[in-house]
Amino acid sequence: MESANIDHVTSEKNQTQPKWQGQACADLAGPKADQIWPFVEYFFGLKRWFPTLTACTGVEGVLGQPGCIRYCAGFNNAPFDRAIGQAKTSTLYWAKEKLLSIDPVAKTLSYTIIDSNIRFNSYVATGRVVPKEEGCCIMWRYEVEPVNGWKHEDLDQWFESALQVMARSMEKALLGQAH
């Protein structure tokens, strides 16, 4: 009976904590928003931009249509490893992500994690490619319930780092196309 009370208190505590929110931005000096957007828009192509991903495949729905679902998986993800107290693991981290909305004119998409082993609850993210005078900026915003064993700033650092990797990979792909 006592454990039921503890579970109830824990559940109430999680419901009253504000969600973590964060934003990262990666500036690209050369590429224009119209050049970068097709890379972001291709919802099943995330593996191309992240070397730690071993898979990113469509598992349901029509690519580019709200409701489609992708499966992403990979190894060696530092914030996840730190959260479980290891420097480096052989754990396969995975997530099923559902496209919530996409607007090619505004160059914006939103998605949510519907299942994963990374302990993200109520996770929603919005990616946007913003034109600038000399290139563009890729912006990523997220919202998630606090994750036990994590620090909010670790998640912010991961997002910033991951977005920089993604932006540089896209930039290199464009340079390769120019040759």
Coordinates of C-alpha atoms in Angstrom, one line a residue, residues 12-100:
E12 CA 1.9 14.1 -9.2
K13 CA 5.4 15.6 -8.9
N14 CA 6.1 14.9 -12.6
Q15 CA 2.9 16.4 -13.7
T16 CA 3.5 19.7 -11.8
Q17 CA 7.1 20.2 -13.0
P18 CA 7.3 22.5 -16.0
K19 CA 8.5 20.9 -19.3
W20 CA 12.0 21.5 -20.4
Q21 CA 12.2 23.7 -23.4
G22 CA 15.2 24.6 -25.5
Q23 CA 16.3 25.9 -28.9
A24 CA 19.5 25.6 -31.0
C25 CA 20.5 27.4 -34.1
A26 CA 23.1 26.6 -36.7
D27 CA 24.1 29.4 -39.0
L28 CA 25.2 28.5 -42.5
A29 CA 27.1 31.4 -44.3
G30 CA 26.8 30.1 -47.9
P31 CA 23.9 27.8 -48.4
K32 CA 20.5 29.4 -48.9
A33 CA 17.3 28.3 -47.1
D34 CA 15.9 26.9 -50.4
Q35 CA 19.0 24.6 -50.7
I36 CA 18.9 23.3 -47.1
W37 CA 15.1 22.8 -46.8
P38 CA 15.0 19.7 -49.0
F39 CA 17.5 18.0 -46.7
V40 CA 15.4 18.9 -43.6
E41 CA 12.1 18.1 -45.3
Y42 CA 13.2 14.5 -46.2
F43 CA 11.9 13.1 -42.9
F44 CA 13.3 9.6 -43.5
G45 CA 16.8 10.8 -44.3
L46 CA 18.1 11.9 -40.9
K47 CA 20.8 9.1 -41.0
R48 CA 22.6 11.0 -43.8
W49 CA 23.3 13.9 -41.5
F50 CA 24.3 12.1 -38.3
P51 CA 27.3 9.7 -38.3
T52 CA 26.2 8.0 -35.1
L53 CA 22.8 6.9 -36.6
T54 CA 22.8 3.4 -38.0
A55 CA 19.2 3.6 -39.3
C56 CA 16.5 6.1 -40.2
T57 CA 13.7 4.4 -42.1
G58 CA 10.1 5.0 -42.8
V59 CA 7.9 2.5 -41.0
E60 CA 4.4 3.9 -41.6
G61 CA 2.6 6.4 -43.8
V62 CA 3.6 8.5 -46.8
L63 CA 6.9 10.4 -46.7
G64 CA 6.4 14.1 -46.2
Q65 CA 2.8 13.7 -45.0
P66 CA 1.7 14.4 -41.4
G67 CA 1.3 11.1 -39.6
C68 CA 4.2 9.3 -41.3
I69 CA 6.5 7.6 -38.8
R70 CA 10.3 7.0 -39.0
Y71 CA 12.5 4.7 -36.9
C72 CA 15.9 6.1 -36.0
A73 CA 18.6 4.2 -34.2
G74 CA 22.3 4.6 -33.3
F75 CA 25.1 4.1 -30.9
N76 CA 27.5 6.3 -28.8
N77 CA 25.3 9.1 -27.8
A78 CA 27.1 11.0 -25.0
P79 CA 24.1 12.5 -23.1
F80 CA 22.4 9.2 -23.1
D81 CA 25.5 7.4 -21.9
R82 CA 26.1 10.0 -19.1
A83 CA 22.5 9.6 -18.0
I84 CA 23.0 5.9 -17.3
G85 CA 26.5 6.5 -15.8
Q86 CA 28.8 5.2 -18.5
A87 CA 31.4 6.9 -20.6
K88 CA 30.5 4.9 -23.7
T89 CA 28.1 2.0 -24.2
S90 CA 27.2 -0.5 -26.8
T91 CA 23.5 0.3 -26.2
L92 CA 21.5 0.8 -29.3
Y93 CA 19.4 3.9 -28.8
W94 CA 16.2 4.1 -30.9
A95 CA 13.1 6.2 -31.3
K96 CA 10.0 6.1 -33.4
E97 CA 9.1 9.6 -34.5
K98 CA 5.8 10.8 -36.0
L99 CA 5.6 13.8 -38.3
L100 CA 3.0 16.2 -36.9

